[in-house]
Amino acid sequence: MQDNATEVTAAGIARLAGVGRAAVSNWRRRHADFPKPVGGTETSPSFALAEVESWLREQGKLAEVPLRERVWQQLAGHPEGALTALVHAGCALLLIHERPTVWLDVSAGSDERLAAMLPGALEQVLTARLGGAVERTVHSDRSAGGAEAVNRPGSAADVNTPAAARPVNTPPTAPGATAVPATPVAPTSRAVRTPTGPQLLPSAPLLRGAAELAAEVGARQAFEFLLGRHLDANPRQYTLTPSDLAGLMADLAGPARTVLDPACGTGALLRAVDVRPGQELYAQDSAPDLAALTALRLALHSRAGVHGAAGDTLRADAYPELRADAVLCHPPFNERNWGHDELAYDARWEYGFPARTESELAWVQHALARLADGGTAVLLMPPAVASRRSGRRIRADLLRRGALRALVALPVGAAPPYSIPLHLWVLRRPDRTPATPEVLLVDTGRFAGEGRGGPDWAAVRDAVLDAWRAFERAGGPVERPGLARSVPVIELLDDDVDLAPARHLPPAAGADGAEQLTAVRERFGVTLRLTADLTPPAADQAPPARWPLTTVG
């Protein structure tokens, strides 16, 4: 089937021909047979890609189009939109990654045959990697460090195993392990729905191009290229978490077998988690397309069990019974319509009912509610949450009960909005109330970069992780002037409960410490002696001048 449905803009035509936009405008004026617009607007029309390529080829103006550019043009000009095209391409790339021989069989022949046979093959691979809309059961294996393992229908353990031979809801128990009762996880709908044949037919040229690209660079890299290109082309539509920041948050959370991101976006945080055997990743987002893209991205990234769900996390939590080892979250900031009126009596508000203006504290308590005892949550927060008076009671209760373990002030430019120094909150679901609770405060503002280069991430990472690991290891005072300090909770429980690190950190030592004072004094003495040598000699005294005098009269 000819790719008549794919559209391309004037900028895309310029890239195909290897010319500037002005040349395309000249062709439209000078050549009556130039393809007519089929969509877009009067100021930014779009053209059928097949007609444009045919015209350029006839005129001898078609440049050698790189495969990546051709596939991207097919995706960007998809009649159902770039997001739908990305999901279709991701499904096909997952099939190529998991079962390449099946793809070769399905893709042989016409586009109509491909569209007719592909849904059945996709359903099998999506069910195997992402599960289905059926009940799952979570079991804890205390011999593995308290982490939870999930038996998912269609998981690797279930493939090629007859249903009658599988024990129902029976977890594998290691020798010497203590069996723990199963915790049911509520049924959820899979984030990636298998597209139908008619839906896939317009995507057939794109899927064949994506398969060619996967043959060159690999299925995972092909999907990352297409997703990254789409995000770069639409910077205002998405709030992204930089990869360096995502890695720092994952390191603060530590190794975990079950990890949840309740506001997953494009999956940057879960993708930064260190891969472990038997790992389970849970993702949810209010945007169905983003939830689907995250699930596909994670399934291509590792062999971990992937669970993706679409829906408003605070209003319709997809995993109400989950108790994860770690929660990573970059929640939406300053939301007023987060469910304040509907969720007044929700069981998650263990530390106090958040005010309408404190949506971030609702996300904090949701993260704590989904943690297992001793589990760690790391959230990216705006700095106002640490000091707003409307949230002081919840902050105070988080401190008293030992749930808030650390607060890190990041440099300006660490993440959008780039003009604000955001905070990282490190929380832990307490299994017992500490006798003398303390909280670690870190300020990395000194590592801000110049211009748009961003902060010095290597310095930020080293400073934060060194302070956090010393705090975790020693369990006692940590003090690094101007950078980090472990503060007794009693010092913070005043009328404001202001947790901004800059308010509580001692100033940095002058001249890099007292050990440098002697050297500074010696250099100061040398400077004074040079000053004395440079002073000009005093001028000779001249005899006093005699001035004529007169009387008043």
Coordinates of C-alpha atoms in Angstrom, one line a residue:
M1 CA 0.0 0.0 0.0
Q2 CA 1.3 3.4 -0.9
D3 CA 1.9 5.8 2.0
N4 CA -0.8 8.3 0.9
A5 CA -2.1 9.0 4.5
T6 CA 1.2 10.3 5.8
E7 CA 1.6 14.1 5.7
V8 CA 4.7 16.3 5.7
T9 CA 5.2 20.0 6.3
A10 CA 7.3 22.4 4.3
A11 CA 10.1 22.0 6.8
G12 CA 9.9 18.3 6.3
I13 CA 10.1 18.7 2.5
A14 CA 13.2 20.9 2.9
R15 CA 14.9 18.2 5.0
L16 CA 13.9 15.5 2.4
A17 CA 15.4 17.6 -0.4
G18 CA 18.4 18.9 1.5
V19 CA 17.4 22.6 0.9
G20 CA 16.1 25.5 2.9
R21 CA 12.5 26.5 3.5
A22 CA 12.8 29.4 0.9
A23 CA 13.5 26.9 -1.9
V24 CA 10.3 24.9 -1.1
S25 CA 8.3 28.2 -1.2
N26 CA 9.8 29.0 -4.6
W27 CA 9.0 25.5 -6.0
R28 CA 5.3 26.0 -4.9
R29 CA 5.1 29.3 -6.8
R30 CA 7.1 28.3 -9.9
H31 CA 5.8 24.7 -10.6
A32 CA 2.2 24.3 -11.3
D33 CA 2.5 20.5 -10.8
F34 CA 3.8 20.8 -7.3
P35 CA 1.6 18.7 -4.9
K36 CA -1.4 20.6 -3.5
P37 CA -1.8 20.8 0.3
V38 CA -4.0 18.1 1.9
G39 CA -4.1 19.5 5.5
G40 CA -2.7 21.9 8.0
T41 CA -3.4 25.6 7.8
E42 CA -3.1 28.3 5.2
T43 CA 0.2 29.6 6.8
S44 CA 1.5 26.1 7.6
P45 CA 0.1 23.6 5.1
S46 CA 0.9 19.9 5.0
F47 CA 1.3 17.7 1.9
A48 CA 1.0 14.0 1.2
L49 CA 4.4 12.4 1.7
A50 CA 4.0 10.0 -1.2
E51 CA 3.1 12.8 -3.6
V52 CA 6.0 14.9 -2.5
E53 CA 8.5 12.1 -2.8
S54 CA 7.2 11.3 -6.3
W55 CA 7.5 14.9 -7.4
L56 CA 10.9 15.4 -6.0
R57 CA 12.1 12.2 -7.7
E58 CA 10.7 13.3 -11.1
Q59 CA 12.5 16.7 -10.7
G60 CA 15.7 15.1 -9.6
K61 CA 15.6 17.0 -6.3
L62 CA 15.2 14.1 -3.9
A63 CA 18.2 13.8 -1.7
E64 CA 19.3 10.5 -0.2
V65 CA 17.0 10.5 2.8
P66 CA 18.5 8.9 5.9
L67 CA 16.4 6.0 7.3
R68 CA 15.9 7.8 10.6
E69 CA 14.6 10.9 8.9
R70 CA 12.2 8.9 6.7
V71 CA 10.8 7.0 9.7
W72 CA 10.4 10.2 11.7
Q73 CA 8.5 11.9 8.9
Q74 CA 6.2 8.9 8.7
L75 CA 5.5 9.2 12.4
A76 CA 5.2 13.0 12.6
G77 CA 2.8 13.0 9.7
H78 CA 0.6 10.1 10.8
P79 CA -3.1 10.8 10.2
E80 CA -4.1 9.8 13.8
G81 CA -1.3 11.9 15.4
A82 CA 2.2 11.3 16.6
L83 CA 1.2 9.8 19.9
T84 CA -0.9 7.1 18.3
A85 CA 1.8 6.4 15.8
L86 CA 4.4 6.1 18.7
V87 CA 2.2 3.6 20.5
H88 CA 1.8 1.5 17.3
A89 CA 5.5 1.7 16.6
G90 CA 6.3 0.7 20.2
C91 CA 4.0 -2.3 20.0
A92 CA 5.7 -3.5 16.8
L93 CA 9.2 -2.9 18.2
L94 CA 8.3 -4.9 21.3
L95 CA 7.2 -7.7 19.1
I96 CA 10.4 -7.5 17.1
H97 CA 12.5 -7.4 20.3
E98 CA 10.7 -10.3 21.9
R99 CA 9.7 -12.5 19.0
P100 CA 11.6 -11.5 15.8
T101 CA 10.6 -14.6 13.9
V102 CA 6.9 -13.9 14.5
W103 CA 7.4 -10.4 13.1
L104 CA 9.1 -11.7 10.0
D105 CA 6.1 -14.0 9.3
V106 CA 3.5 -11.3 10.0
S107 CA 5.3 -8.6 7.9
A108 CA 5.7 -10.8 4.8
G109 CA 3.2 -9.8 2.1
S110 CA 1.0 -6.8 1.7
D111 CA 0.1 -4.1 4.2
E112 CA -3.4 -5.4 4.4
R113 CA -2.1 -8.8 5.4
L114 CA 0.2 -7.2 8.0
A115 CA -2.7 -5.2 9.5
A116 CA -4.8 -8.3 9.6
M117 CA -2.3 -10.6 11.3
L118 CA -0.5 -8.2 13.6
P119 CA -3.2 -7.8 16.3
G120 CA -3.1 -11.4 17.3
A121 CA 0.7 -11.5 17.6
L122 CA 0.7 -8.2 19.5
E123 CA -1.9 -9.5 22.0
Q124 CA 0.3 -12.4 22.9
V125 CA 3.5 -10.4 23.4
L126 CA 1.7 -7.6 25.3
T127 CA 0.0 -10.0 27.6
A128 CA 3.3 -11.8 28.3
R129 CA 5.2 -8.6 29.1
L130 CA 2.5 -6.3 30.4
G131 CA -0.1 -8.6 31.8
G132 CA -3.8 -8.4 31.4
A133 CA -6.9 -7.0 33.1
V134 CA -7.0 -9.8 35.6
E135 CA -6.4 -10.1 39.4
R136 CA -2.8 -10.3 40.5
T137 CA -1.4 -11.5 43.8
V138 CA 1.6 -10.0 45.6
H139 CA 3.7 -12.1 47.9
S140 CA 6.6 -11.1 50.2
D141 CA 9.7 -13.1 50.4
R142 CA 11.4 -12.0 53.7
S143 CA 14.5 -14.0 52.9
A144 CA 15.1 -11.6 49.9
G145 CA 15.4 -8.5 52.1
G146 CA 11.7 -7.9 52.5
A147 CA 11.0 -7.2 48.9
E148 CA 7.8 -8.2 47.2
A149 CA 7.5 -10.4 44.2
V150 CA 4.5 -10.4 42.0
N151 CA 3.0 -13.4 40.2
R152 CA 1.5 -11.9 37.0
P153 CA -0.5 -14.0 34.6
G154 CA 1.4 -14.1 31.4
S155 CA 4.8 -13.4 33.1
A156 CA 7.9 -15.3 32.2
A157 CA 7.2 -17.9 34.9
D158 CA 3.8 -18.6 33.3
V159 CA 4.9 -18.9 29.7
N160 CA 4.9 -22.5 28.4
T161 CA 3.4 -23.8 31.7
P162 CA 0.0 -25.5 31.5
A163 CA -2.6 -23.8 33.7
A164 CA -3.5 -27.0 35.5
A165 CA 0.2 -27.4 36.5
R166 CA 0.5 -24.0 38.1
P167 CA -0.5 -23.7 41.8
V168 CA -3.0 -20.9 42.3
N169 CA -1.7 -17.9 44.2
T170 CA 1.2 -19.9 45.5
P171 CA 4.5 -18.0 45.7
P172 CA 7.9 -19.7 45.4
T173 CA 9.5 -19.9 48.8
A174 CA 13.2 -20.0 49.2
P175 CA 14.7 -22.5 51.7
G176 CA 14.4 -21.0 55.2
A177 CA 12.1 -18.2 54.1
T178 CA 9.0 -17.3 56.1
A179 CA 5.8 -17.7 54.1
V180 CA 3.8 -14.5 54.3
P181 CA 0.1 -14.3 53.4
A182 CA -0.7 -13.1 49.9
T183 CA -1.9 -9.6 49.4
P184 CA -4.4 -9.2 46.6
V185 CA -3.8 -6.5 44.1
A186 CA -7.0 -5.0 42.6
P187 CA -7.6 -5.7 38.9
T188 CA -6.4 -3.0 36.6
S189 CA -6.8 -2.5 32.9
R190 CA -3.6 -2.7 30.9
A191 CA -2.2 0.6 29.8
V192 CA -1.4 -0.6 26.2
R193 CA -4.5 -1.8 24.4
T194 CA -3.9 -4.0 21.4
P195 CA -4.7 -2.0 18.2
T196 CA -7.1 -3.5 15.7
G197 CA -6.4 -4.2 12.1
P198 CA -8.2 -1.1 10.7
Q199 CA -6.3 1.0 13.2
L200 CA -3.0 -0.5 12.2
L201 CA -3.5 -0.2 8.4
P202 CA -2.5 3.5 8.1
S203 CA 0.6 2.7 10.3
A204 CA 1.9 -0.1 8.1
P205 CA 4.6 2.0 6.2
L206 CA 5.7 3.4 9.6
L207 CA 5.9 -0.1 11.2
R208 CA 8.0 -1.4 8.2
G209 CA 10.3 1.6 8.5
A210 CA 10.6 1.1 12.3
A211 CA 11.5 -2.5 11.7
E212 CA 14.3 -1.4 9.2
L213 CA 15.6 1.0 11.8
A214 CA 15.5 -1.7 14.5
A215 CA 17.6 -4.0 12.2
E216 CA 20.3 -1.2 12.2
V217 CA 20.3 0.0 15.8
G218 CA 18.1 -2.4 17.8
A219 CA 14.5 -2.2 18.8
R220 CA 15.2 -0.4 22.1
Q221 CA 17.3 2.3 20.5
A222 CA 14.8 2.7 17.7
F223 CA 12.0 3.4 20.1
E224 CA 14.2 5.8 22.2
F225 CA 15.1 7.7 19.1
L226 CA 11.4 8.2 18.0
L227 CA 10.3 9.0 21.5
G228 CA 13.1 11.5 22.1
R229 CA 12.5 13.1 18.7
H230 CA 8.8 13.6 19.5
L231 CA 9.6 15.1 22.9
D232 CA 12.2 17.5 21.4
A233 CA 9.6 18.6 18.8
N234 CA 7.0 19.3 21.4
P235 CA 8.9 20.8 24.4
R236 CA 5.9 22.7 25.9
Q237 CA 3.6 19.7 26.0
Y238 CA 5.6 17.7 28.5
T239 CA 7.3 18.3 31.8
L240 CA 10.3 16.1 31.7
T241 CA 12.6 14.8 34.4
P242 CA 16.3 15.2 33.4
S243 CA 18.2 11.9 33.3
D244 CA 20.8 13.1 35.8
L245 CA 18.1 14.0 38.3
A246 CA 16.3 10.8 37.7
G247 CA 19.5 8.8 38.4
L248 CA 20.1 10.8 41.6
M249 CA 16.5 10.1 42.8
A250 CA 16.9 6.4 42.1
D251 CA 20.2 6.2 44.0
L252 CA 18.6 7.9 47.0
A253 CA 15.9 5.3 47.0
G254 CA 18.4 2.5 46.9
P255 CA 18.0 -1.0 45.4
A256 CA 14.5 -2.2 45.2
R257 CA 12.5 -5.1 43.7
T258 CA 9.1 -3.4 43.6
V259 CA 9.1 0.3 42.5
L260 CA 6.1 2.5 41.9
D261 CA 5.9 5.8 40.0
P262 CA 2.3 7.2 40.5
A263 CA 2.9 10.1 38.0
C264 CA 5.1 8.4 35.5
G265 CA 5.0 10.8 32.5
T266 CA 7.4 9.3 30.0
G267 CA 9.0 6.8 32.4
A268 CA 12.3 8.5 33.1
L269 CA 12.3 7.7 36.8
L270 CA 11.5 4.0 36.5
R271 CA 14.0 3.7 33.7
A272 CA 16.7 5.0 36.0
V273 CA 16.2 2.2 38.6
D274 CA 19.0 -0.3 38.8
V275 CA 17.8 -3.6 37.3
R276 CA 17.5 -6.5 39.7
P277 CA 16.3 -10.1 39.3
G278 CA 12.6 -10.6 39.7
Q279 CA 12.0 -6.8 39.7
E280 CA 8.5 -5.4 39.3
L281 CA 7.8 -1.8 38.0
Y282 CA 4.5 -0.1 38.5
A283 CA 3.5 3.0 36.6
Q284 CA 0.4 5.2 36.4
D285 CA -0.4 8.4 34.7
S286 CA -3.6 10.4 34.0
A287 CA -2.7 10.6 30.3
P288 CA -3.5 7.3 28.7
D289 CA -0.9 7.9 25.9
L290 CA 1.9 8.6 28.3
A291 CA 1.0 5.5 30.4
A292 CA 1.1 3.4 27.3
L293 CA 4.4 4.8 26.1
T294 CA 6.0 4.3 29.6
A295 CA 4.9 0.7 29.7
L296 CA 6.3 0.0 26.2
R297 CA 9.5 1.9 27.1
L298 CA 10.1 -0.1 30.3
A299 CA 9.3 -3.4 28.6
L300 CA 11.9 -2.7 26.0
H301 CA 14.4 -1.4 28.6
S302 CA 14.7 -4.5 30.8
R303 CA 13.2 -7.9 31.7
A304 CA 11.4 -6.5 34.7
G305 CA 7.7 -7.2 35.1
V306 CA 6.0 -4.0 33.9
H307 CA 2.5 -2.9 35.1
G308 CA 1.1 0.3 33.5
A309 CA -2.2 1.9 34.2
A310 CA -4.0 5.0 33.0
G311 CA -6.0 7.2 35.4
D312 CA -6.0 9.9 38.0
T313 CA -3.8 8.5 40.8
L314 CA -5.2 10.5 43.7
R315 CA -8.9 9.9 42.6
A316 CA -8.6 6.5 41.1
D317 CA -5.5 4.7 42.4
A318 CA -4.7 1.6 40.2
Y319 CA -2.7 -0.2 42.9
P320 CA -4.5 0.4 46.2
E321 CA -3.1 -2.7 47.9
L322 CA 0.4 -2.4 46.6
R323 CA 3.2 -2.1 49.2
A324 CA 6.4 -1.2 47.3
D325 CA 10.0 -1.1 48.3
A326 CA 10.5 2.3 46.7
V327 CA 8.3 5.1 45.3
L328 CA 9.8 7.6 42.8
C329 CA 7.6 10.6 41.8
H330 CA 7.7 13.9 40.0
P331 CA 4.2 15.0 40.7
P332 CA 2.4 17.9 39.1
F333 CA 2.9 21.2 41.0
N334 CA 0.4 23.7 42.3
E335 CA -2.7 21.8 41.3
R336 CA -5.9 23.1 42.9
N337 CA -8.2 20.5 41.3
W338 CA -6.6 17.4 42.9
G339 CA -9.6 16.0 44.6
H340 CA -9.8 18.0 47.8
D341 CA -13.6 17.8 48.1
E342 CA -14.0 14.1 47.1
L343 CA -11.1 12.7 49.1
A344 CA -11.8 14.3 52.5
Y345 CA -12.1 11.0 54.3
D346 CA -9.5 9.0 52.4
A347 CA -7.4 6.6 54.5
R348 CA -4.2 7.9 52.9
W349 CA -4.2 11.1 54.9
E350 CA -2.4 9.5 57.8
Y351 CA -0.5 12.7 58.6
G352 CA -3.3 15.2 58.1
F353 CA -5.8 16.2 55.5
P354 CA -4.0 18.4 52.9
A355 CA -5.4 21.9 52.2
R356 CA -6.7 22.7 48.8
T357 CA -3.5 24.5 48.0
E358 CA -1.2 21.7 49.2
S359 CA -1.6 19.1 46.4
E360 CA 2.1 18.2 46.8
L361 CA 1.5 17.0 50.4
A362 CA -1.3 14.8 49.1
W363 CA 1.2 13.2 46.8
V364 CA 3.7 12.8 49.7
Q365 CA 1.1 10.9 51.7
H366 CA 0.0 8.8 48.8
A367 CA 3.6 7.7 48.3
L368 CA 3.9 6.8 52.0
A369 CA 0.7 4.9 51.8
R370 CA 2.0 2.7 49.0
L371 CA 5.3 1.9 50.7
A372 CA 6.1 -1.3 52.6
D373 CA 7.4 -0.8 56.2
G374 CA 10.9 0.6 55.9
G375 CA 10.5 1.4 52.2
T376 CA 11.8 4.7 50.8
A377 CA 10.1 7.4 48.7
V378 CA 11.9 10.2 46.8
L379 CA 9.7 13.1 45.5
L380 CA 10.6 16.2 43.5
M381 CA 8.9 19.2 45.1
P382 CA 8.6 22.9 44.7
P383 CA 10.5 24.8 47.4
A384 CA 7.3 26.5 48.8
V385 CA 6.1 23.2 50.2
A386 CA 8.8 23.3 52.8
S387 CA 7.6 26.6 54.3
R388 CA 4.0 27.3 53.4
R389 CA 2.0 27.9 56.6
S390 CA -1.0 25.9 55.3
G391 CA 1.1 22.7 55.4
R392 CA 3.0 23.2 58.7
R393 CA 0.9 20.7 60.7
I394 CA 1.5 17.9 58.1
R395 CA 5.2 18.7 58.0
A396 CA 5.3 18.6 61.8
D397 CA 3.7 15.2 62.0
L398 CA 6.0 13.9 59.2
L399 CA 8.9 15.0 61.4
R400 CA 7.6 13.7 64.7
R401 CA 6.9 10.2 63.4
G402 CA 10.2 9.9 61.5
A403 CA 8.7 9.7 58.0
L404 CA 10.7 12.6 56.6
R405 CA 14.3 11.6 56.5
A406 CA 16.0 14.2 54.3
L407 CA 15.4 17.3 52.3
V408 CA 17.7 18.4 49.5
A409 CA 17.7 21.8 47.9
L410 CA 18.8 21.5 44.3
P411 CA 20.6 24.1 42.3
V412 CA 18.7 26.5 40.0
G413 CA 18.3 24.9 36.6
A414 CA 18.1 21.3 37.8
A415 CA 14.6 20.6 36.4
P416 CA 11.7 22.6 35.0
P417 CA 10.7 25.2 36.0
Y418 CA 14.4 26.0 35.6
S419 CA 14.3 29.4 37.4
I420 CA 13.4 27.8 40.7
P421 CA 15.7 25.8 43.0
L422 CA 13.5 22.6 43.5
H423 CA 13.7 20.3 46.5
L424 CA 14.0 16.5 46.9
W425 CA 12.1 15.0 49.7
V426 CA 13.3 11.6 51.0
L427 CA 10.7 9.8 53.0
R428 CA 10.6 6.4 54.7
R429 CA 7.6 4.6 56.0
P430 CA 8.5 4.1 59.6
D431 CA 8.2 0.6 61.1
R432 CA 8.7 2.2 64.5
T433 CA 8.9 5.7 65.9
P434 CA 12.6 6.8 66.4
A435 CA 13.6 7.7 70.0
T436 CA 15.5 10.9 68.9
P437 CA 14.4 11.6 65.3
E438 CA 16.7 13.7 63.1
V439 CA 16.3 14.9 59.5
L440 CA 19.2 15.6 57.0
L441 CA 19.2 19.0 55.3
V442 CA 21.4 19.5 52.3
D443 CA 21.8 22.6 50.1
T444 CA 23.6 22.2 46.8
G445 CA 22.9 25.7 45.5
R446 CA 26.6 26.3 45.1
F447 CA 26.8 23.9 42.2
A448 CA 24.5 25.9 39.9
G449 CA 25.9 26.2 36.4
E450 CA 26.2 29.3 34.2
G451 CA 23.7 30.0 31.4
R452 CA 21.8 27.0 30.1
G453 CA 24.4 24.5 30.8
G454 CA 22.6 23.2 33.9
P455 CA 24.2 22.4 37.3
D456 CA 27.4 20.5 37.9
W457 CA 25.6 17.1 38.3
A458 CA 28.7 15.2 39.2
A459 CA 29.3 17.5 42.2
V460 CA 25.7 17.5 43.1
R461 CA 25.5 13.7 43.0
D462 CA 28.7 13.3 45.1
A463 CA 27.7 15.8 47.7
V464 CA 24.1 14.5 48.2
L465 CA 25.0 10.8 48.2
D466 CA 28.0 11.2 50.5
A467 CA 25.9 13.1 53.0
W468 CA 22.9 10.7 52.7
R469 CA 25.0 7.6 53.1
A470 CA 26.9 9.1 56.1
F471 CA 23.6 10.0 57.7
E472 CA 22.2 6.5 57.1
R473 CA 25.3 4.7 58.2
A474 CA 26.2 6.7 61.3
G475 CA 22.6 7.4 62.4
G476 CA 24.0 10.3 64.3
P477 CA 25.2 13.9 63.7
V478 CA 26.3 14.9 60.2
E479 CA 27.6 18.4 59.7
R480 CA 29.3 19.8 56.7
P481 CA 29.4 23.6 56.9
G482 CA 27.4 25.3 54.2
L483 CA 26.4 21.9 52.6
A484 CA 24.7 19.5 54.9
R485 CA 23.6 19.0 58.5
S486 CA 21.5 16.5 60.4
V487 CA 19.1 18.5 62.5
P488 CA 17.2 17.2 65.6
V489 CA 13.5 17.3 64.9
I490 CA 12.8 19.3 68.1
E491 CA 14.7 22.3 66.6
L492 CA 12.3 22.4 63.6
L493 CA 9.0 22.1 65.5
D494 CA 8.3 25.8 65.9
D495 CA 5.4 27.9 64.8
D496 CA 6.4 27.8 61.1
V497 CA 8.1 24.3 60.7
D498 CA 10.2 25.8 58.0
L499 CA 12.3 23.1 56.4
A500 CA 14.2 25.2 53.9
P501 CA 17.8 23.9 54.3
A502 CA 19.4 27.4 53.9
R503 CA 17.7 28.5 57.2
H504 CA 19.3 25.7 59.2
L505 CA 22.8 25.1 57.7
P506 CA 25.8 26.8 59.3
P507 CA 27.8 29.0 57.0
A508 CA 30.7 27.6 55.1
A509 CA 34.1 27.9 56.8
G510 CA 36.2 30.9 55.6
A511 CA 39.2 30.1 53.4
D512 CA 38.2 26.5 53.2
G513 CA 38.7 25.8 56.9
A514 CA 40.8 26.8 59.8
E515 CA 43.8 24.8 58.6
Q516 CA 44.3 27.4 55.8
L517 CA 44.4 30.3 58.2
T518 CA 48.2 30.2 58.7
A519 CA 48.8 30.3 54.9
V520 CA 46.4 33.2 54.5
R521 CA 48.1 35.2 57.3
E522 CA 51.5 34.7 55.6
R523 CA 50.2 35.8 52.2
F524 CA 48.6 38.9 53.9
G525 CA 52.0 39.8 55.5
V526 CA 53.8 39.6 52.2
T527 CA 51.2 41.8 50.6
L528 CA 51.6 44.4 53.4
R529 CA 55.4 44.4 53.0
L530 CA 55.0 44.9 49.2
T531 CA 52.6 47.8 49.9
A532 CA 55.2 49.4 52.2
D533 CA 57.9 49.1 49.5
L534 CA 55.7 50.7 46.9
T535 CA 54.9 53.8 49.1
P536 CA 56.7 56.9 47.6
P537 CA 59.2 58.7 49.9
A538 CA 58.0 61.8 51.7
A539 CA 58.7 65.2 50.0
D540 CA 61.3 67.7 51.3
Q541 CA 59.8 70.5 53.5
A542 CA 60.0 73.9 51.8
P543 CA 60.5 77.1 53.8
P544 CA 57.2 78.7 54.8
A545 CA 55.9 81.3 52.3
R546 CA 55.8 85.0 53.4
W547 CA 52.5 86.6 52.3
P548 CA 51.9 90.4 52.3
L549 CA 49.7 91.6 55.1
T550 CA 47.2 94.4 55.6
T551 CA 45.1 95.9 58.3
V552 CA 41.3 95.9 58.4
G553 CA 41.2 99.7 57.9

